[in-house]
PDB file of C-alpha atoms in Angstrom:
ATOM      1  CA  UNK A 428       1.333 -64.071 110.684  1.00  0.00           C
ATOM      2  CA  UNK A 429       3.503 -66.114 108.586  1.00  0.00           C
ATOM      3  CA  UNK A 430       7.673 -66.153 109.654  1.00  0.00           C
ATOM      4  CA  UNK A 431      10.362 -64.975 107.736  1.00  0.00           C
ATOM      5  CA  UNK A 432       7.949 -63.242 104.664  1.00  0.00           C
ATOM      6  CA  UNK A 433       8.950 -59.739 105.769  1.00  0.00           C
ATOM      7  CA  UNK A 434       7.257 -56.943 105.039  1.00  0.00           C
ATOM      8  CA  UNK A 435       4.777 -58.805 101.754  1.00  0.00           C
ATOM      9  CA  UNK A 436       2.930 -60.879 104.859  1.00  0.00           C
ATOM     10  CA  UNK A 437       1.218 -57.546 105.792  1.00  0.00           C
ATOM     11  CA  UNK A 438       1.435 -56.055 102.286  1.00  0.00           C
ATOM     12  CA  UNK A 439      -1.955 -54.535 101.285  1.00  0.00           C
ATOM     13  CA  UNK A 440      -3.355 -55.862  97.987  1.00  0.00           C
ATOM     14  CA  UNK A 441      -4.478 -53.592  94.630  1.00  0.00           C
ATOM     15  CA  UNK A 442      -8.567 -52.695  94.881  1.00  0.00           C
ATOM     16  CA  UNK A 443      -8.631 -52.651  91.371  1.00  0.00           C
ATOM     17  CA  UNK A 444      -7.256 -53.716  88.211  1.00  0.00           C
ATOM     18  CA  UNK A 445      -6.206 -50.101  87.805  1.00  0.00           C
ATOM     19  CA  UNK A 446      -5.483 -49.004  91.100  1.00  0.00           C
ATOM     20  CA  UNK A 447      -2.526 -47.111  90.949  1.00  0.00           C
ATOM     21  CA  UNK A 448      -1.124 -46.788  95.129  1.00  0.00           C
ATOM     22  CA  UNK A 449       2.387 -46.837  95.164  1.00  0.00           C
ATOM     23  CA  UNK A 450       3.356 -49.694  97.461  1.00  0.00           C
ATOM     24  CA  UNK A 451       0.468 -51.941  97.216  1.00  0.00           C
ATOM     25  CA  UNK A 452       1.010 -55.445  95.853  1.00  0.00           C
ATOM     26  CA  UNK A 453      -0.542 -56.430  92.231  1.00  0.00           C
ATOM     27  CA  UNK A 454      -2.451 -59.085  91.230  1.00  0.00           C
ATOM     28  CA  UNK A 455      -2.645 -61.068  88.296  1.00  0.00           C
ATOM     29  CA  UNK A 456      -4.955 -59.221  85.848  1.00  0.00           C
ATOM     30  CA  UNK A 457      -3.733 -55.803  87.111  1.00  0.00           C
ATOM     31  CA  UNK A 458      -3.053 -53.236  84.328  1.00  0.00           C
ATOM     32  CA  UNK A 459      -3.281 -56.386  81.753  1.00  0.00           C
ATOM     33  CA  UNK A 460      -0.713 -58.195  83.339  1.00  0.00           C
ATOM     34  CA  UNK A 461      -1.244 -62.404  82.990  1.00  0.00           C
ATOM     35  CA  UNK A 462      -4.571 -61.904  82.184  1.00  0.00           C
ATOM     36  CA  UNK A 463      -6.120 -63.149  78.989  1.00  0.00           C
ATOM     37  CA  UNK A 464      -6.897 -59.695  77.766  1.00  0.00           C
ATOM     38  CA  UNK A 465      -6.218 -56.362  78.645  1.00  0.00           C
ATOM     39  CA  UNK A 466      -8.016 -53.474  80.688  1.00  0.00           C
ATOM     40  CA  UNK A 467     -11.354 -52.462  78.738  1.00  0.00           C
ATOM     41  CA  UNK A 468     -10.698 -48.776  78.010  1.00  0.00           C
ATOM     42  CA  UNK A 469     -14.269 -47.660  75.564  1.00  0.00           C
ATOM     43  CA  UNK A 470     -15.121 -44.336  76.750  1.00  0.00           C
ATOM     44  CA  UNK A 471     -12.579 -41.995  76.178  1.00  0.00           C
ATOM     45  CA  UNK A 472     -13.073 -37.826  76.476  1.00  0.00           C
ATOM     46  CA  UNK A 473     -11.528 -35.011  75.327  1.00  0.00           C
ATOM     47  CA  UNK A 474      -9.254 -34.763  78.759  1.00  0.00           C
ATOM     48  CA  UNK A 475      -8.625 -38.918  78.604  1.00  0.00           C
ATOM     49  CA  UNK A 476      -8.271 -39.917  75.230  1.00  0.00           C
ATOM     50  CA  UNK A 477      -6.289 -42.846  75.550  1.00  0.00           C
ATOM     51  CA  UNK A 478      -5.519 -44.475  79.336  1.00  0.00           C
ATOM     52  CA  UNK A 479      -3.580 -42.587  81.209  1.00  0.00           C
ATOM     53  CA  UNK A 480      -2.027 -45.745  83.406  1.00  0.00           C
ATOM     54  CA  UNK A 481       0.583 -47.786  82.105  1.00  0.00           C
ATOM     55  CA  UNK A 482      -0.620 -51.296  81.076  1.00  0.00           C
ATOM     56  CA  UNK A 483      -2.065 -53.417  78.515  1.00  0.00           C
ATOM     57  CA  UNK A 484      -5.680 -52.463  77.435  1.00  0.00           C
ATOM     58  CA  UNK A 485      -8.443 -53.714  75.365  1.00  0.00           C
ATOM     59  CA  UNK A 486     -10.455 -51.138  72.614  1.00  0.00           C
ATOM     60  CA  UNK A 487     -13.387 -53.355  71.845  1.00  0.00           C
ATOM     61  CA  UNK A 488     -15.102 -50.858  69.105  1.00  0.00           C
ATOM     62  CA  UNK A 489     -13.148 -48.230  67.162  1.00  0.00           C
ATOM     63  CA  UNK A 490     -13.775 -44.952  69.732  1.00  0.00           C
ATOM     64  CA  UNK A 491     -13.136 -41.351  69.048  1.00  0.00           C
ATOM     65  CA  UNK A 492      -9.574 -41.550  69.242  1.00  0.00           C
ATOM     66  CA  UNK A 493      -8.319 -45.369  68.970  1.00  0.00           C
ATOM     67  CA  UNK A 494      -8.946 -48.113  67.129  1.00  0.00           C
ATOM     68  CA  UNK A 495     -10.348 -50.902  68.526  1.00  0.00           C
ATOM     69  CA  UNK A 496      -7.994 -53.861  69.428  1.00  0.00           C
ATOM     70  CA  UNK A 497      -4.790 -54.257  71.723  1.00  0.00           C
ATOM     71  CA  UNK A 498      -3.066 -51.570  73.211  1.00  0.00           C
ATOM     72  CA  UNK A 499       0.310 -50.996  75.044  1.00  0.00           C
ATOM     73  CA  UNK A 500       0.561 -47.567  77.235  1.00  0.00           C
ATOM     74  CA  UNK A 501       3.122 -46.323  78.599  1.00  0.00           C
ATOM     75  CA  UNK A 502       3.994 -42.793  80.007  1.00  0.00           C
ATOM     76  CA  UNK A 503       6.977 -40.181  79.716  1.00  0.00           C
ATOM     77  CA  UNK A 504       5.195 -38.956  82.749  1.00  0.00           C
ATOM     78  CA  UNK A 505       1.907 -37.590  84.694  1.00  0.00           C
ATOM     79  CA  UNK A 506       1.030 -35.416  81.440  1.00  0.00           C
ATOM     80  CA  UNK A 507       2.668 -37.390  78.444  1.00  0.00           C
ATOM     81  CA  UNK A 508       1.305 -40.966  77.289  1.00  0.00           C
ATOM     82  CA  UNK A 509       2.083 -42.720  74.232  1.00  0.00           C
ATOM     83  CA  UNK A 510       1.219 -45.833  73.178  1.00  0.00           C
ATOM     84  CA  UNK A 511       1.015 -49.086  70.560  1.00  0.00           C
ATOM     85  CA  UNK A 512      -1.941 -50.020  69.077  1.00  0.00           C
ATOM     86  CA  UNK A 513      -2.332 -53.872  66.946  1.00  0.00           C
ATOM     87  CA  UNK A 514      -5.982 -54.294  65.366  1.00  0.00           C
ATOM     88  CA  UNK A 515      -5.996 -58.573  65.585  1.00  0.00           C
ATOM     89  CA  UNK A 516      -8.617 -58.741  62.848  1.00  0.00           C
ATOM     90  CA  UNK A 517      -6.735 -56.688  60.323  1.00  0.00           C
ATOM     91  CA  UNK A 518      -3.423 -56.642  61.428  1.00  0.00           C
ATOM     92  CA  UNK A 519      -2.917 -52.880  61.342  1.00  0.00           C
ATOM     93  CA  UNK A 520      -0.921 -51.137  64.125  1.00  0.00           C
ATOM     94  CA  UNK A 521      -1.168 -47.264  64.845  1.00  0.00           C
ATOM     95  CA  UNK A 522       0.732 -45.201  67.427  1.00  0.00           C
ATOM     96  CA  UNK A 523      -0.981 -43.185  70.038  1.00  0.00           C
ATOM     97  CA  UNK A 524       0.540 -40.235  71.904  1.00  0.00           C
ATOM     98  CA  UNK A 525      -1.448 -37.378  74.274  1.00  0.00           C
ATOM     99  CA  UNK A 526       0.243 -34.787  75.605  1.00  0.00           C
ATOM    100  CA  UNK A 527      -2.254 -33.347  78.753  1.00  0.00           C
ATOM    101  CA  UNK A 528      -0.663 -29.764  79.270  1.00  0.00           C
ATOM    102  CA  UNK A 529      -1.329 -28.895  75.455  1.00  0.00           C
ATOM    103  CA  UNK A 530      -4.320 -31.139  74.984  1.00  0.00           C
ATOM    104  CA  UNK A 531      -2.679 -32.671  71.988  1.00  0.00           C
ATOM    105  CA  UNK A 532      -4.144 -36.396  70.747  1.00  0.00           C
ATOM    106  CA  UNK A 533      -2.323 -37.722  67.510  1.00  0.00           C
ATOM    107  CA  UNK A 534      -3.007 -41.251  65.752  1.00  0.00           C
ATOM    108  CA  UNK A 535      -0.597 -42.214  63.533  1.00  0.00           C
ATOM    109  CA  UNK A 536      -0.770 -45.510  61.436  1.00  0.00           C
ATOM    110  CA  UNK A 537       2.208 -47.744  60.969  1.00  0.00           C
ATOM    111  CA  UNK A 538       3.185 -48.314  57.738  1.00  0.00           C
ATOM    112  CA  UNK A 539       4.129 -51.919  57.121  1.00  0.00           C
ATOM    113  CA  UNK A 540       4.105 -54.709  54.272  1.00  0.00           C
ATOM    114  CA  UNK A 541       0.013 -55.242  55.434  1.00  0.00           C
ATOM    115  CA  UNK A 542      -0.733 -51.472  54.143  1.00  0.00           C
ATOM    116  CA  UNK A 543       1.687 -51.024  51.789  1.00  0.00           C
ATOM    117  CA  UNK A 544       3.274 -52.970  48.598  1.00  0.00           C
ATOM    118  CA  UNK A 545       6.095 -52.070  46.103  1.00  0.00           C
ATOM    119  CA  UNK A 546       5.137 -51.503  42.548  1.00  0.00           C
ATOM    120  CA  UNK A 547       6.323 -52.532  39.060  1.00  0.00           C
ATOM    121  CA  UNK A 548       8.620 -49.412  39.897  1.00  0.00           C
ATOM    122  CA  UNK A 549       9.831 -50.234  42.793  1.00  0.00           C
ATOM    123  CA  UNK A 550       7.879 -47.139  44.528  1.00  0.00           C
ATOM    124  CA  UNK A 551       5.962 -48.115  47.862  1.00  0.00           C
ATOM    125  CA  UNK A 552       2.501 -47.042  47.875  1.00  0.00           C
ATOM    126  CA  UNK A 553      -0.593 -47.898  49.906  1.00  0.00           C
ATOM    127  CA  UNK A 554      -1.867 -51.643  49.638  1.00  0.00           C
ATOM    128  CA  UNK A 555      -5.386 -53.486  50.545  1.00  0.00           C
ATOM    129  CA  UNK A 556      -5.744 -56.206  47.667  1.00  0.00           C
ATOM    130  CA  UNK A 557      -3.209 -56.477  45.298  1.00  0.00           C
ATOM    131  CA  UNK A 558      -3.200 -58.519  41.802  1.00  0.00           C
ATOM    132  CA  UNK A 559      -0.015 -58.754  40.262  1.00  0.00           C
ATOM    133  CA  UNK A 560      -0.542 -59.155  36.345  1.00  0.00           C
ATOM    134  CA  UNK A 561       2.264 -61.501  34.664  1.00  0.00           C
ATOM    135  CA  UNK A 562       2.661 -62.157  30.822  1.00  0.00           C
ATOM    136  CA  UNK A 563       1.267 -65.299  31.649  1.00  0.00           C
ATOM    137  CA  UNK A 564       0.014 -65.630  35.349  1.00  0.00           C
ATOM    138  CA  UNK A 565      -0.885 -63.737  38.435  1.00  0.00           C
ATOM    139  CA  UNK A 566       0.298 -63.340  41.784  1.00  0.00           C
ATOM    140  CA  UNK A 567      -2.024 -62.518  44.997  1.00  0.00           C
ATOM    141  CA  UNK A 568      -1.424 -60.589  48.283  1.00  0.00           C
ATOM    142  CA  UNK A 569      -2.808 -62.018  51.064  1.00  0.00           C
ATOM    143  CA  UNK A 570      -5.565 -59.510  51.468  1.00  0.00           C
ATOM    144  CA  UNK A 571      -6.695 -60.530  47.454  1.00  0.00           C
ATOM    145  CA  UNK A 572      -6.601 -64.251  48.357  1.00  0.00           C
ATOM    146  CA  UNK A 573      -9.568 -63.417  50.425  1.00  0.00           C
ATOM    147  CA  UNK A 574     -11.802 -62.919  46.718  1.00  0.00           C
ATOM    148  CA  UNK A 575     -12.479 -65.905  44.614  1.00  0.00           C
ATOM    149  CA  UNK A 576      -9.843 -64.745  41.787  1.00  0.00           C
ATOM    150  CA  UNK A 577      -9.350 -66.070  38.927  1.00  0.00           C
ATOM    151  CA  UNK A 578      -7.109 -65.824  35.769  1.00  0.00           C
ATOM    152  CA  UNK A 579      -7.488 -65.939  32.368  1.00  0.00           C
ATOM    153  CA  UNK A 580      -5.251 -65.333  29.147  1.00  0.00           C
ATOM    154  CA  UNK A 581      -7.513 -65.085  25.766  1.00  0.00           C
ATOM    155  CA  UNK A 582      -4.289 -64.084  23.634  1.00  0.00           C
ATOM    156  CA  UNK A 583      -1.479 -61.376  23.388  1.00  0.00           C
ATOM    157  CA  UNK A 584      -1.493 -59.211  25.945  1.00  0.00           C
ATOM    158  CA  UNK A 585      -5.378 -59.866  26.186  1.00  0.00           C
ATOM    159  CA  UNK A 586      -5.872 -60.890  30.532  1.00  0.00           C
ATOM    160  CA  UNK A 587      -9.051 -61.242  32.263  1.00  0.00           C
ATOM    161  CA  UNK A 588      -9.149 -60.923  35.793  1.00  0.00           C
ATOM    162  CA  UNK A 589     -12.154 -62.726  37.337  1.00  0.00           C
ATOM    163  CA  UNK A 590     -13.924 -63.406  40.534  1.00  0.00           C
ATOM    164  CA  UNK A 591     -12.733 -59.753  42.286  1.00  0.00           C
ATOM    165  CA  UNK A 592     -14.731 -57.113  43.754  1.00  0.00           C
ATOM    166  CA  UNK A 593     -13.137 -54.496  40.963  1.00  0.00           C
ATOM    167  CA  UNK A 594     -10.984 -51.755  41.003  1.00  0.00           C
ATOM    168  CA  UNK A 595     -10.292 -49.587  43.888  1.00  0.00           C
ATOM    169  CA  UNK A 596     -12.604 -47.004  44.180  1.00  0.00           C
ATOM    170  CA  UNK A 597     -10.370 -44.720  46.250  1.00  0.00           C
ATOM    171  CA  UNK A 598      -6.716 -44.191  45.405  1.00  0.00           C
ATOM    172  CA  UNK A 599      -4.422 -45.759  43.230  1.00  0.00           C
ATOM    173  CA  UNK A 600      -5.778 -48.538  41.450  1.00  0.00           C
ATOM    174  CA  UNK A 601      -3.324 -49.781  39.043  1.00  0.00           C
ATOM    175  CA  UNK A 602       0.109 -49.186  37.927  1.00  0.00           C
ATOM    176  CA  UNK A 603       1.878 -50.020  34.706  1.00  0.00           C
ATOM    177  CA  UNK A 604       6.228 -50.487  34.700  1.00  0.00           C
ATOM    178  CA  UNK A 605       8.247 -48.097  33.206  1.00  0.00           C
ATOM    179  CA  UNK A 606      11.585 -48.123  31.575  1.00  0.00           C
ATOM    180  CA  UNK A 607      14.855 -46.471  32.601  1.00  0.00           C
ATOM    181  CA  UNK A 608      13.382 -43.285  31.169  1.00  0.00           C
ATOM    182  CA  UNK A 609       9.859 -43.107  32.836  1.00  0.00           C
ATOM    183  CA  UNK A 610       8.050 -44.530  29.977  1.00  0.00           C
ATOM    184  CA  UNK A 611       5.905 -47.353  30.048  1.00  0.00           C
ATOM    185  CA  UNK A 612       6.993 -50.482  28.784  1.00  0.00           C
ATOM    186  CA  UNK A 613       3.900 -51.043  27.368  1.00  0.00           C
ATOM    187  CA  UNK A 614       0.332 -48.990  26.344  1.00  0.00           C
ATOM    188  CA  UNK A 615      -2.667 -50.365  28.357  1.00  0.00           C
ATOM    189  CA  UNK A 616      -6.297 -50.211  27.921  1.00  0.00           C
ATOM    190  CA  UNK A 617      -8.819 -51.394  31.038  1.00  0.00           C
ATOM    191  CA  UNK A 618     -12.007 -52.043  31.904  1.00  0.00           C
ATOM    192  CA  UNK A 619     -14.985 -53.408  34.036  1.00  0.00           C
ATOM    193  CA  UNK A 620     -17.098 -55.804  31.742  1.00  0.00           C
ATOM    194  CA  UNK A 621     -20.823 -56.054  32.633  1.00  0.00           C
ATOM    195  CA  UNK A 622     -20.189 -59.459  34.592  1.00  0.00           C
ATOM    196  CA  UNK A 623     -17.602 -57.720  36.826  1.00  0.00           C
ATOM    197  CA  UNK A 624     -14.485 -59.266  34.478  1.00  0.00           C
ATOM    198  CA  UNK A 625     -11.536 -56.938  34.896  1.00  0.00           C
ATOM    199  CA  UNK A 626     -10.193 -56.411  30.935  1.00  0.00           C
ATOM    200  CA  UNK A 627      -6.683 -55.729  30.927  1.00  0.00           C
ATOM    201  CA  UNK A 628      -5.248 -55.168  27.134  1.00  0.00           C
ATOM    202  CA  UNK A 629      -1.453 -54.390  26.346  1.00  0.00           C
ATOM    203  CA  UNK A 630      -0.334 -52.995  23.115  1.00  0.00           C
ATOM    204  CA  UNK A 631       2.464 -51.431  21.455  1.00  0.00           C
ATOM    205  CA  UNK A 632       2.818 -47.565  21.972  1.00  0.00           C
ATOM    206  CA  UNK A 633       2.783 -45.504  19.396  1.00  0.00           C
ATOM    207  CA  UNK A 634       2.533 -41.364  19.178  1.00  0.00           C
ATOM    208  CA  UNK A 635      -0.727 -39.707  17.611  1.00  0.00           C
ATOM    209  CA  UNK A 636       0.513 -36.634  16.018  1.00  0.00           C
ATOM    210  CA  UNK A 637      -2.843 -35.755  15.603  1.00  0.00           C
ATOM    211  CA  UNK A 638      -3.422 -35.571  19.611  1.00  0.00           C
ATOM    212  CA  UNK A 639       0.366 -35.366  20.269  1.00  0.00           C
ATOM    213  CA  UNK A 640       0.662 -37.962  22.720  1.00  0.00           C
ATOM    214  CA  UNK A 641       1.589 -41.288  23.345  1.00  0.00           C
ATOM    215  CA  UNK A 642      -1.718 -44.202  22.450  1.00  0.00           C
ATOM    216  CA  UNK A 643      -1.845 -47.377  22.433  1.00  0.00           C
ATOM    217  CA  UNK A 644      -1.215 -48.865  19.091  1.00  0.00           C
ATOM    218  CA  UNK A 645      -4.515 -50.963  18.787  1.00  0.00           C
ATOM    219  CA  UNK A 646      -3.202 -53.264  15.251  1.00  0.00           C
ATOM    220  CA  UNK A 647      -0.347 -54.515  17.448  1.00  0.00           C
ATOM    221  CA  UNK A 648      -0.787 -55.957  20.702  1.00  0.00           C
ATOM    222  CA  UNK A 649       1.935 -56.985  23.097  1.00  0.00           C
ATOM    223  CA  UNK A 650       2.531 -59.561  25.998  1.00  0.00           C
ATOM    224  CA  UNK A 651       3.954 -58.095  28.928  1.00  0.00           C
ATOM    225  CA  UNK A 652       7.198 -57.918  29.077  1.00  0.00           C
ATOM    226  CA  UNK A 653       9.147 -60.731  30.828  1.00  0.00           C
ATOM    227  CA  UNK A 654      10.546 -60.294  34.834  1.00  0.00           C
ATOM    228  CA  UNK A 655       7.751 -57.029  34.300  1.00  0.00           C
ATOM    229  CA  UNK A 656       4.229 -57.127  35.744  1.00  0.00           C
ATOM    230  CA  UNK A 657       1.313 -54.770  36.135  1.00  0.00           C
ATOM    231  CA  UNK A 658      -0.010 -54.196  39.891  1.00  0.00           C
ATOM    232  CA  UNK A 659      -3.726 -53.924  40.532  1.00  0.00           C
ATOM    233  CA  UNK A 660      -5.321 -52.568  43.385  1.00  0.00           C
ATOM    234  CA  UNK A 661      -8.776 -54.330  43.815  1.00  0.00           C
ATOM    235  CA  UNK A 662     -11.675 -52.999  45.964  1.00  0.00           C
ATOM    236  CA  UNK A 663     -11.874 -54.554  49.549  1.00  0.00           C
ATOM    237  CA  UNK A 664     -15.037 -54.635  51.765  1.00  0.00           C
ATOM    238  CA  UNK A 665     -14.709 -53.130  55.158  1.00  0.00           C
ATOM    239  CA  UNK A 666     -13.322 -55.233  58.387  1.00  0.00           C
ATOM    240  CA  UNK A 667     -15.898 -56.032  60.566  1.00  0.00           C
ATOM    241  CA  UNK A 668     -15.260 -54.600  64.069  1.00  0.00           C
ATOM    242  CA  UNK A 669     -14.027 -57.185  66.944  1.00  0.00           C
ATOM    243  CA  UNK A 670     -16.643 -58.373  69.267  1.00  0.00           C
ATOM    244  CA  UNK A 671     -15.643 -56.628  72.590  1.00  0.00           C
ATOM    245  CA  UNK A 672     -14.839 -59.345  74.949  1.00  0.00           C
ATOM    246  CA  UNK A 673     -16.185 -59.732  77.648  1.00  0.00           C
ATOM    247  CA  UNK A 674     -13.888 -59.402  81.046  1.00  0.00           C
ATOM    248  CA  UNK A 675     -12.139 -61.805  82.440  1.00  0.00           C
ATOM    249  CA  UNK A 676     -13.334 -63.536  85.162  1.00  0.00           C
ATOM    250  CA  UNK A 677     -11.047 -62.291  88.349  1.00  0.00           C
ATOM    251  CA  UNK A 678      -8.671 -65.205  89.585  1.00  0.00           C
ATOM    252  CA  UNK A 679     -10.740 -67.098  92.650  1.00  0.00           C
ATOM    253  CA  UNK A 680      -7.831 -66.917  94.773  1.00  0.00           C
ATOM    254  CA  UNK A 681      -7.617 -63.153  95.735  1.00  0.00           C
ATOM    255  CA  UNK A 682      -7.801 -62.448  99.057  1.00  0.00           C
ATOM    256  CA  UNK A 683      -8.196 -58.721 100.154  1.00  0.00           C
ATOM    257  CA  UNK A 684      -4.248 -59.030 102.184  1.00  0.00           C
ATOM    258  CA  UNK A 685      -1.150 -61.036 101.170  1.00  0.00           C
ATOM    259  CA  UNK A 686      -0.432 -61.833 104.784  1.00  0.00           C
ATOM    260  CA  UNK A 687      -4.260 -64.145 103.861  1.00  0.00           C
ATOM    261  CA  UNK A 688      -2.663 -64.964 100.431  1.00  0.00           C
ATOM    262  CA  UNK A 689       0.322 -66.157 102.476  1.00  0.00           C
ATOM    263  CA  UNK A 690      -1.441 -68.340 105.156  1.00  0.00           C
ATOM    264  CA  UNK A 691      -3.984 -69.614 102.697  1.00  0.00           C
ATOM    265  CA  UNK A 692      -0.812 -70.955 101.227  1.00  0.00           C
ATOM    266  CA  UNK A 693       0.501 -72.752 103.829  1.00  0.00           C
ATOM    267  CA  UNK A 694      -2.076 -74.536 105.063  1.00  0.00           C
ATOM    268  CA  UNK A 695      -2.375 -75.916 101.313  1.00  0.00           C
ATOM    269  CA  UNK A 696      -6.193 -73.743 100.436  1.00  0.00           C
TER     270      UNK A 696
END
């Protein structure tokens, strides 16, 4: 037995990377600690929906209840668990929480600048690719600079937007500025052309008595205005899912008792 270590040279070691005994002595890997990557956790149930130890884990496919990526648990106490979720492929974060004594699971994804984007109107609203359309130019969100796009100006207020994967087909999918009154600043006509061209057209407004509402005036059309741009919200093909990785490899040096560890060490193993 090794001098002057106290009570660690006969401390007893963790049997697991989960293993929970108060008093025993962790090792690297343990709960997600040093390791590479975190605990696997890929079968949850309806009584353990997300892990109910504190620790780093790894979701390697979306499950029932999380998404797959890295997770950060931590519990309120035997019964409450909450927890951070960051998908590395996406980007997208969620937070977890499971209360055991109601049975209660809730998801909830964070809203950030990934999933979101401020319009022409300065409202926030929910983002994947986003074109914005200039008088004379375009600007791309990251998530757009994945698709070969494209501009093209064929005269006033005449835009083509080329190379995209088209409008969003769920939600919002584009957004034209307003003035201080809530009126557009300009009337706008769109389209999908048979070779998958976005047409964007701006024109003057002007009121149709006949239909009593506010058209586009189709004699006189009109740049957008300048410091004013029109947001579009493109169609984005699904994420793939993360490869689940495959476990780390335990550390070589473990031995089954520190007072080992300790002795090991000391005779320079």
């Amino acid at each position: 037995q090794v001098q002057g270590a106290g009570t660690a040279a006969t401390g007893t070691l963790t049997t697991s990377t989960t293993d929970g005994n108060i008093g025993r002595v962790m090792r690297v890997g343990d709960f997600g600690i040093g390791a590479k990557s975190g605990i696997q956790f890929s079968n949850p149930t309806e009584q353990v929906p997300m892990p109910n130890e504190c620790g780093f884990y790894t979701v390697g496919t979306n499950t029932a209840t999380l998404r797959a990526g890295s997770w950060m648990v931590s519990g309120f106490s035997q019964n409450a668990m909450g927890g951070l979720g960051i998908v590395p492929s996406s980007g997208e974060a969620y937070i977890a929480s499971y209360h055991n004594a109601t049975n209660v699971f809730n998801l909830f994804t964070i809203r950030t600048t990934k999933n979101t984007t401020v319009d022409a109107n300065g409202f926030i609203k929910a983002a994947s690719p986003i074109v914005k359309l200039f008088a004379n130019s375009i600007e791309l969100n990251e998530d757009a600079k994945d698709q070969e796009i494209t501009f093209e100006k064929l005269g006033t207020g005449d835009y083509l937007i080329k190379g995209s994967l088209g409008f969003a087909q769920e939600g919002w999918y584009i957004e034209i500025p307003k003035d201080a009154n809530g009126n557009t600043v300009v009337a706008v006509l769109y389209e999908t052309l048979e070779n998958g061209d976005l047409s964007i057209k701006t024109y003057k407004r002007k009121f149709d008595f006949d239909i009593a509402a506010v058209v586009a005036d189709l004699d006189n059309p009109l740049d957008i205005p300048t410091g004013r741009w029109i947001d579009i919200r493109l169609h984005e093909e699904p994420v793939p899912e993360p490869e689940e990785p495959l476990s780390e490899t335990p550390v070589e040096f473990q031995p089954t008792n520190l007072s080992q560890a300790v002795a090991a060490a000391m005779i320079g193993v």
